[in-house]
Amino acid sequence: AQTVTQSQPEMSVQEAETVTLSCTYDTSESDYYLFWYKQPPSRQMILVIRQEAYKQQNATENRFSVNFQKAAKSFSLKISDSQLGDAAMYFCAYRGGFGNEKLTFGTGTRLTIIP
Amino acid sequence: KAGVTQTPRYLIKTRGQQVTLSCSPISGHRSVSWYQQTPGQGLQFLFEYFSETQRNKGNFPGRFSGRQFSNSRSEMNVSTLELGDSALYLCASSRLELEQETQYFGPGTRLLVL
């Protein structure tokens, strides 16, 4: 079974600074997808960024980027120029190959932005 | 395009009752998945439906069931409610096409069992 581990229950960062959230996963599959979702106090789960395992290039979405290390099974999220609106729980999630819609989530990292 | 909608947003039930939650996916999305979120267990996969068929099921007791209609709307039902069923229930939909596999979540239904 696949597992996702987020070893940082809480992180904090000064506004405008950069922060990196860690995620490791375990799988025997070769085809899979990885996601970062954020969940603000409203509890709405919002997609931040996704990465296909077959793509070597790290995904980037504006201020958000990932460092995908397939051999190490590591998938960290870097948030640049942190903003107050980035404060939320961040969940790393794993999904198997095409057609397998089950998401396996990590336990989450609570990110606090310090003004 | 409207997002995933879930009704009701909040529910209070008592032990032993049953409850039905509804989820309407994004237009054009054919797959609907359900998740339970609790402080103790985190986010756990319940089941996934595609074309009115359950394709995947998580490790939950038979009291948890669901279905999907021809318009892709989905319902989940929990019978004989227990205190431990208090949770946020999230629904997610996806297009189920290559390069479109991302799941988009609804706002959730918060269930409190007394």
PDB file of C-alpha atoms in Angstrom:
ATOM      1  CA  ALA A   1       0.000   0.000   0.000  1.00  0.00           C
ATOM      2  CA  GLN A   2       1.108   3.509  -0.704  1.00  0.00           C
ATOM      3  CA  THR A   3       1.991   5.819   2.165  1.00  0.00           C
ATOM      4  CA  VAL A   4       2.619   9.554   2.308  1.00  0.00           C
ATOM      5  CA  THR A   5       4.625  11.150   5.109  1.00  0.00           C
ATOM      6  CA  GLN A   6       4.757  14.797   6.062  1.00  0.00           C
ATOM      7  CA  SER A   7       7.254  15.115   8.891  1.00  0.00           C
ATOM      8  CA  GLN A   8       6.614  18.788   9.696  1.00  0.00           C
ATOM      9  CA  PRO A   9       3.338  19.211  11.600  1.00  0.00           C
ATOM     10  CA  GLU A  10       3.848  22.983  11.750  1.00  0.00           C
ATOM     11  CA  MET A  11       5.946  25.539   9.936  1.00  0.00           C
ATOM     12  CA  SER A  12       6.139  29.296  10.083  1.00  0.00           C
ATOM     13  CA  VAL A  13       7.656  31.871   7.767  1.00  0.00           C
ATOM     14  CA  GLN A  14       8.009  35.618   7.639  1.00  0.00           C
ATOM     15  CA  GLU A  15       5.885  37.370   5.069  1.00  0.00           C
ATOM     16  CA  ALA A  16       7.754  37.738   1.736  1.00  0.00           C
ATOM     17  CA  GLU A  17      10.226  34.989   2.659  1.00  0.00           C
ATOM     18  CA  THR A  18      10.537  31.504   1.183  1.00  0.00           C
ATOM     19  CA  VAL A  19       9.496  28.279   2.879  1.00  0.00           C
ATOM     20  CA  THR A  20       9.793  24.626   1.906  1.00  0.00           C
ATOM     21  CA  LEU A  21       7.377  21.925   3.021  1.00  0.00           C
ATOM     22  CA  SER A  22       8.567  18.318   2.937  1.00  0.00           C
ATOM     23  CA  CYS A  23       6.825  15.200   1.734  1.00  0.00           C
ATOM     24  CA  THR A  24       8.024  11.666   1.176  1.00  0.00           C
ATOM     25  CA  TYR A  25       6.055   8.748  -0.179  1.00  0.00           C
ATOM     26  CA  ASP A  26       6.387   5.054  -0.621  1.00  0.00           C
ATOM     27  CA  THR A  27       5.138   3.147  -3.642  1.00  0.00           C
ATOM     28  CA  SER A  28       6.052   0.251  -5.882  1.00  0.00           C
ATOM     29  CA  GLU A  29       4.222   1.752  -8.852  1.00  0.00           C
ATOM     30  CA  SER A  30       6.076   3.440 -11.684  1.00  0.00           C
ATOM     31  CA  ASP A  31       3.165   5.515 -12.952  1.00  0.00           C
ATOM     32  CA  TYR A  32       1.625   7.905 -10.462  1.00  0.00           C
ATOM     33  CA  TYR A  33       0.773  11.521  -9.705  1.00  0.00           C
ATOM     34  CA  LEU A  34       1.603  13.756  -6.773  1.00  0.00           C
ATOM     35  CA  PHE A  35      -0.309  16.773  -5.555  1.00  0.00           C
ATOM     36  CA  TRP A  36      -0.147  19.531  -3.012  1.00  0.00           C
ATOM     37  CA  TYR A  37      -3.471  20.788  -1.715  1.00  0.00           C
ATOM     38  CA  LYS A  38      -4.049  23.638   0.716  1.00  0.00           C
ATOM     39  CA  GLN A  39      -6.911  23.775   3.183  1.00  0.00           C
ATOM     40  CA  PRO A  40      -7.546  27.213   4.692  1.00  0.00           C
ATOM     41  CA  PRO A  41      -9.794  27.705   7.714  1.00  0.00           C
ATOM     42  CA  SER A  42     -12.821  27.549   5.418  1.00  0.00           C
ATOM     43  CA  ARG A  43     -11.935  23.812   5.017  1.00  0.00           C
ATOM     44  CA  GLN A  44     -12.199  24.068   1.210  1.00  0.00           C
ATOM     45  CA  MET A  45      -9.490  21.842  -0.284  1.00  0.00           C
ATOM     46  CA  ILE A  46      -7.707  23.796  -3.010  1.00  0.00           C
ATOM     47  CA  LEU A  47      -5.257  22.371  -5.514  1.00  0.00           C
ATOM     48  CA  VAL A  48      -1.881  24.097  -5.355  1.00  0.00           C
ATOM     49  CA  ILE A  49       0.242  22.105  -7.793  1.00  0.00           C
ATOM     50  CA  ARG A  50       0.542  18.676  -9.345  1.00  0.00           C
ATOM     51  CA  GLN A  51       3.386  16.571 -10.711  1.00  0.00           C
ATOM     52  CA  GLU A  52       3.289  13.592 -13.043  1.00  0.00           C
ATOM     53  CA  ALA A  53       5.888  10.985 -12.116  1.00  0.00           C
ATOM     54  CA  TYR A  54       6.893  10.440 -15.750  1.00  0.00           C
ATOM     55  CA  LYS A  55       7.867  14.093 -16.135  1.00  0.00           C
ATOM     56  CA  GLN A  56      11.394  14.939 -15.067  1.00  0.00           C
ATOM     57  CA  GLN A  57      10.771  18.667 -15.039  1.00  0.00           C
ATOM     58  CA  ASN A  58       9.613  20.067 -11.725  1.00  0.00           C
ATOM     59  CA  ALA A  59       6.166  21.658 -11.792  1.00  0.00           C
ATOM     60  CA  THR A  60       5.795  25.384 -11.182  1.00  0.00           C
ATOM     61  CA  GLU A  61       2.717  27.503 -10.574  1.00  0.00           C
ATOM     62  CA  ASN A  62       3.508  31.169 -10.014  1.00  0.00           C
ATOM     63  CA  ARG A  63       5.058  31.397  -6.513  1.00  0.00           C
ATOM     64  CA  PHE A  64       4.723  27.659  -5.928  1.00  0.00           C
ATOM     65  CA  SER A  65       7.206  25.092  -7.164  1.00  0.00           C
ATOM     66  CA  VAL A  66       8.115  21.534  -6.323  1.00  0.00           C
ATOM     67  CA  ASN A  67      11.336  19.613  -5.988  1.00  0.00           C
ATOM     68  CA  PHE A  68      10.478  16.131  -7.241  1.00  0.00           C
ATOM     69  CA  GLN A  69      13.133  13.530  -6.534  1.00  0.00           C
ATOM     70  CA  LYS A  70      11.716  10.280  -7.921  1.00  0.00           C
ATOM     71  CA  ALA A  71      14.544   8.010  -6.825  1.00  0.00           C
ATOM     72  CA  ALA A  72      14.400   9.374  -3.295  1.00  0.00           C
ATOM     73  CA  LYS A  73      10.572   9.398  -3.357  1.00  0.00           C
ATOM     74  CA  SER A  74      10.562  12.969  -2.202  1.00  0.00           C
ATOM     75  CA  PHE A  75       8.170  15.728  -3.233  1.00  0.00           C
ATOM     76  CA  SER A  76       8.721  19.051  -1.473  1.00  0.00           C
ATOM     77  CA  LEU A  77       6.792  22.278  -2.005  1.00  0.00           C
ATOM     78  CA  LYS A  78       8.539  25.637  -2.117  1.00  0.00           C
ATOM     79  CA  ILE A  79       6.512  28.790  -1.566  1.00  0.00           C
ATOM     80  CA  SER A  80       8.285  31.965  -2.596  1.00  0.00           C
ATOM     81  CA  ASP A  81       7.380  35.491  -1.490  1.00  0.00           C
ATOM     82  CA  SER A  82       5.019  34.132   1.170  1.00  0.00           C
ATOM     83  CA  GLN A  83       1.776  36.032   1.591  1.00  0.00           C
ATOM     84  CA  LEU A  84      -0.712  36.174   4.444  1.00  0.00           C
ATOM     85  CA  GLY A  85      -3.212  34.333   2.275  1.00  0.00           C
ATOM     86  CA  ASP A  86      -0.873  31.353   2.112  1.00  0.00           C
ATOM     87  CA  ALA A  87      -1.642  30.507   5.738  1.00  0.00           C
ATOM     88  CA  ALA A  88      -3.351  27.106   5.698  1.00  0.00           C
ATOM     89  CA  MET A  89      -2.934  23.373   6.183  1.00  0.00           C
ATOM     90  CA  TYR A  90      -0.967  21.894   3.317  1.00  0.00           C
ATOM     91  CA  PHE A  91      -1.510  18.287   2.332  1.00  0.00           C
ATOM     92  CA  CYS A  92       0.691  16.201   0.112  1.00  0.00           C
ATOM     93  CA  ALA A  93      -1.248  13.541  -1.809  1.00  0.00           C
ATOM     94  CA  TYR A  94      -0.426  10.531  -3.962  1.00  0.00           C
ATOM     95  CA  ARG A  95      -2.543   9.048  -6.724  1.00  0.00           C
ATOM     96  CA  GLY A  96      -1.813   5.903  -8.684  1.00  0.00           C
ATOM     97  CA  GLY A  97      -1.834   5.527 -12.434  1.00  0.00           C
ATOM     98  CA  PHE A  98      -4.506   6.672 -14.843  1.00  0.00           C
ATOM     99  CA  GLY A  99      -7.932   5.412 -13.841  1.00  0.00           C
ATOM    100  CA  ASN A 100      -7.063   5.052 -10.168  1.00  0.00           C
ATOM    101  CA  GLU A 101      -8.777   7.984  -8.509  1.00  0.00           C
ATOM    102  CA  LYS A 102      -7.921   7.173  -4.902  1.00  0.00           C
ATOM    103  CA  LEU A 103      -5.878   9.911  -3.245  1.00  0.00           C
ATOM    104  CA  THR A 104      -3.657   8.965  -0.315  1.00  0.00           C
ATOM    105  CA  PHE A 105      -2.939  11.980   1.861  1.00  0.00           C
ATOM    106  CA  GLY A 106      -0.207  12.872   4.297  1.00  0.00           C
ATOM    107  CA  THR A 107      -1.060  14.178   7.738  1.00  0.00           C
ATOM    108  CA  GLY A 108      -0.587  17.782   6.726  1.00  0.00           C
ATOM    109  CA  THR A 109       1.633  20.742   7.626  1.00  0.00           C
ATOM    110  CA  ARG A 110       0.110  23.808   9.234  1.00  0.00           C
ATOM    111  CA  LEU A 111       1.771  26.883   7.730  1.00  0.00           C
ATOM    112  CA  THR A 112       1.696  30.166   9.634  1.00  0.00           C
ATOM    113  CA  ILE A 113       2.703  33.432   7.966  1.00  0.00           C
ATOM    114  CA  ILE A 114       4.265  35.995  10.301  1.00  0.00           C
ATOM    115  CA  PRO A 115       3.526  39.594   9.261  1.00  0.00           C
TER     116      PRO A 115
ATOM    117  CA  LYS B   1     -17.843  26.962 -14.629  1.00  0.00           C
ATOM    118  CA  ALA B   2     -19.428  26.076 -11.304  1.00  0.00           C
ATOM    119  CA  GLY B   3     -17.353  24.089  -8.849  1.00  0.00           C
ATOM    120  CA  VAL B   4     -18.208  20.950  -6.944  1.00  0.00           C
ATOM    121  CA  THR B   5     -21.223  21.492  -4.741  1.00  0.00           C
ATOM    122  CA  GLN B   6     -22.185  19.547  -1.642  1.00  0.00           C
ATOM    123  CA  THR B   7     -25.408  19.587   0.313  1.00  0.00           C
ATOM    124  CA  PRO B   8     -26.148  20.026   3.075  1.00  0.00           C
ATOM    125  CA  ARG B   9     -23.176  21.936   4.449  1.00  0.00           C
ATOM    126  CA  TYR B  10     -23.907  21.090   8.066  1.00  0.00           C
ATOM    127  CA  LEU B  11     -25.807  18.272   9.726  1.00  0.00           C
ATOM    128  CA  ILE B  12     -26.520  17.254  13.277  1.00  0.00           C
ATOM    129  CA  LYS B  13     -27.767  13.710  13.874  1.00  0.00           C
ATOM    130  CA  THR B  14     -28.082  11.370  16.821  1.00  0.00           C
ATOM    131  CA  ARG B  15     -26.600   7.922  17.226  1.00  0.00           C
ATOM    132  CA  GLY B  16     -28.480   5.212  15.373  1.00  0.00           C
ATOM    133  CA  GLN B  17     -29.909   7.520  12.733  1.00  0.00           C
ATOM    134  CA  GLN B  18     -28.936   7.449   9.102  1.00  0.00           C
ATOM    135  CA  VAL B  19     -27.814  10.297   6.862  1.00  0.00           C
ATOM    136  CA  THR B  20     -27.538  10.984   3.131  1.00  0.00           C
ATOM    137  CA  LEU B  21     -25.075  13.469   1.704  1.00  0.00           C
ATOM    138  CA  SER B  22     -25.175  14.782  -1.841  1.00  0.00           C
ATOM    139  CA  CYS B  23     -22.465  15.847  -4.260  1.00  0.00           C
ATOM    140  CA  SER B  24     -22.802  17.497  -7.676  1.00  0.00           C
ATOM    141  CA  PRO B  25     -19.575  17.350  -9.692  1.00  0.00           C
ATOM    142  CA  ILE B  26     -18.175  19.960 -12.016  1.00  0.00           C
ATOM    143  CA  SER B  27     -19.942  19.848 -15.371  1.00  0.00           C
ATOM    144  CA  GLY B  28     -18.230  17.292 -17.608  1.00  0.00           C
ATOM    145  CA  HIS B  29     -16.587  15.439 -14.736  1.00  0.00           C
ATOM    146  CA  ARG B  30     -17.536  11.788 -14.665  1.00  0.00           C
ATOM    147  CA  SER B  31     -15.685  10.513 -11.617  1.00  0.00           C
ATOM    148  CA  VAL B  32     -16.762  11.312  -8.061  1.00  0.00           C
ATOM    149  CA  SER B  33     -14.777  10.359  -4.965  1.00  0.00           C
ATOM    150  CA  TRP B  34     -15.632  10.702  -1.301  1.00  0.00           C
ATOM    151  CA  TYR B  35     -13.294  11.296   1.619  1.00  0.00           C
ATOM    152  CA  GLN B  36     -13.725  11.491   5.373  1.00  0.00           C
ATOM    153  CA  GLN B  37     -11.634  13.970   7.346  1.00  0.00           C
ATOM    154  CA  THR B  38     -11.271  13.701  11.112  1.00  0.00           C
ATOM    155  CA  PRO B  39      -8.681  15.140  13.522  1.00  0.00           C
ATOM    156  CA  GLY B  40      -7.612  11.652  14.573  1.00  0.00           C
ATOM    157  CA  GLN B  41      -7.516   9.763  11.269  1.00  0.00           C
ATOM    158  CA  GLY B  42      -6.861  12.590   8.856  1.00  0.00           C
ATOM    159  CA  LEU B  43      -8.135  12.310   5.299  1.00  0.00           C
ATOM    160  CA  GLN B  44      -9.310   8.857   4.329  1.00  0.00           C
ATOM    161  CA  PHE B  45     -10.678   7.608   1.030  1.00  0.00           C
ATOM    162  CA  LEU B  46     -14.202   6.212   1.193  1.00  0.00           C
ATOM    163  CA  PHE B  47     -15.077   5.257  -2.390  1.00  0.00           C
ATOM    164  CA  GLU B  48     -15.066   6.369  -5.997  1.00  0.00           C
ATOM    165  CA  TYR B  49     -17.797   6.183  -8.608  1.00  0.00           C
ATOM    166  CA  PHE B  50     -17.600   6.346 -12.374  1.00  0.00           C
ATOM    167  CA  SER B  51     -20.478   5.748 -14.791  1.00  0.00           C
ATOM    168  CA  GLU B  52     -22.758   4.781 -11.917  1.00  0.00           C
ATOM    169  CA  THR B  53     -20.335   2.037 -10.826  1.00  0.00           C
ATOM    170  CA  GLN B  54     -18.228   1.892  -7.699  1.00  0.00           C
ATOM    171  CA  ARG B  55     -14.662   1.362  -8.890  1.00  0.00           C
ATOM    172  CA  ASN B  56     -12.672   1.741  -5.699  1.00  0.00           C
ATOM    173  CA  LYS B  57     -13.546   1.365  -2.055  1.00  0.00           C
ATOM    174  CA  GLY B  58     -11.641   2.325   1.063  1.00  0.00           C
ATOM    175  CA  ASN B  59     -11.467   0.472   4.337  1.00  0.00           C
ATOM    176  CA  PHE B  60     -14.781   1.499   5.851  1.00  0.00           C
ATOM    177  CA  PRO B  61     -17.588  -0.671   7.263  1.00  0.00           C
ATOM    178  CA  GLY B  62     -20.625  -1.553   5.222  1.00  0.00           C
ATOM    179  CA  ARG B  63     -22.617   1.175   6.983  1.00  0.00           C
ATOM    180  CA  PHE B  64     -21.008   3.532   4.507  1.00  0.00           C
ATOM    181  CA  SER B  65     -22.455   3.251   1.036  1.00  0.00           C
ATOM    182  CA  GLY B  66     -22.904   5.400  -2.014  1.00  0.00           C
ATOM    183  CA  ARG B  67     -24.248   5.623  -5.479  1.00  0.00           C
ATOM    184  CA  GLN B  68     -23.929   7.676  -8.608  1.00  0.00           C
ATOM    185  CA  PHE B  69     -26.686   8.770 -10.940  1.00  0.00           C
ATOM    186  CA  SER B  70     -26.673   9.028 -14.726  1.00  0.00           C
ATOM    187  CA  ASN B  71     -25.964  12.770 -14.508  1.00  0.00           C
ATOM    188  CA  SER B  72     -22.825  11.976 -12.429  1.00  0.00           C
ATOM    189  CA  ARG B  73     -24.311  13.367  -9.216  1.00  0.00           C
ATOM    190  CA  SER B  74     -23.455  11.191  -6.267  1.00  0.00           C
ATOM    191  CA  GLU B  75     -24.848  10.459  -2.857  1.00  0.00           C
ATOM    192  CA  MET B  76     -23.312   8.759   0.118  1.00  0.00           C
ATOM    193  CA  ASN B  77     -25.276   7.205   2.927  1.00  0.00           C
ATOM    194  CA  VAL B  78     -24.240   6.326   6.444  1.00  0.00           C
ATOM    195  CA  SER B  79     -26.580   4.078   8.395  1.00  0.00           C
ATOM    196  CA  THR B  80     -26.705   3.453  12.134  1.00  0.00           C
ATOM    197  CA  LEU B  81     -24.614   6.489  12.917  1.00  0.00           C
ATOM    198  CA  GLU B  82     -21.922   6.277  15.586  1.00  0.00           C
ATOM    199  CA  LEU B  83     -20.219   9.094  17.472  1.00  0.00           C
ATOM    200  CA  GLY B  84     -17.027   8.361  15.546  1.00  0.00           C
ATOM    201  CA  ASP B  85     -18.754   9.202  12.272  1.00  0.00           C
ATOM    202  CA  SER B  86     -18.582  12.886  13.187  1.00  0.00           C
ATOM    203  CA  ALA B  87     -16.359  14.325  10.489  1.00  0.00           C
ATOM    204  CA  LEU B  88     -16.016  16.552   7.486  1.00  0.00           C
ATOM    205  CA  TYR B  89     -17.080  14.614   4.392  1.00  0.00           C
ATOM    206  CA  LEU B  90     -15.451  15.831   1.208  1.00  0.00           C
ATOM    207  CA  CYS B  91     -16.476  15.059  -2.316  1.00  0.00           C
ATOM    208  CA  ALA B  92     -14.127  15.448  -5.276  1.00  0.00           C
ATOM    209  CA  SER B  93     -14.670  15.160  -9.005  1.00  0.00           C
ATOM    210  CA  SER B  94     -12.394  14.675 -11.990  1.00  0.00           C
ATOM    211  CA  ARG B  95     -12.694  14.412 -15.765  1.00  0.00           C
ATOM    212  CA  LEU B  96     -10.942  11.041 -15.872  1.00  0.00           C
ATOM    213  CA  GLU B  97      -9.103  11.860 -19.067  1.00  0.00           C
ATOM    214  CA  LEU B  98      -5.360  11.790 -19.668  1.00  0.00           C
ATOM    215  CA  GLU B  99      -3.752  15.051 -18.563  1.00  0.00           C
ATOM    216  CA  GLN B 100      -6.991  15.923 -16.762  1.00  0.00           C
ATOM    217  CA  GLU B 101      -6.711  13.665 -13.776  1.00  0.00           C
ATOM    218  CA  THR B 102      -6.768  16.305 -11.079  1.00  0.00           C
ATOM    219  CA  GLN B 103      -9.477  15.977  -8.459  1.00  0.00           C
ATOM    220  CA  TYR B 104     -11.313  19.134  -7.467  1.00  0.00           C
ATOM    221  CA  PHE B 105     -12.970  19.259  -4.091  1.00  0.00           C
ATOM    222  CA  GLY B 106     -16.270  20.595  -2.854  1.00  0.00           C
ATOM    223  CA  PRO B 107     -16.654  22.629   0.344  1.00  0.00           C
ATOM    224  CA  GLY B 108     -17.577  19.564   2.379  1.00  0.00           C
ATOM    225  CA  THR B 109     -20.430  18.520   4.624  1.00  0.00           C
ATOM    226  CA  ARG B 110     -19.743  18.779   8.330  1.00  0.00           C
ATOM    227  CA  LEU B 111     -21.557  15.999  10.188  1.00  0.00           C
ATOM    228  CA  LEU B 112     -21.933  16.006  13.949  1.00  0.00           C
ATOM    229  CA  VAL B 113     -23.292  12.889  15.628  1.00  0.00           C
ATOM    230  CA  LEU B 114     -24.616  13.341  19.164  1.00  0.00           C
TER     231      LEU B 114
END
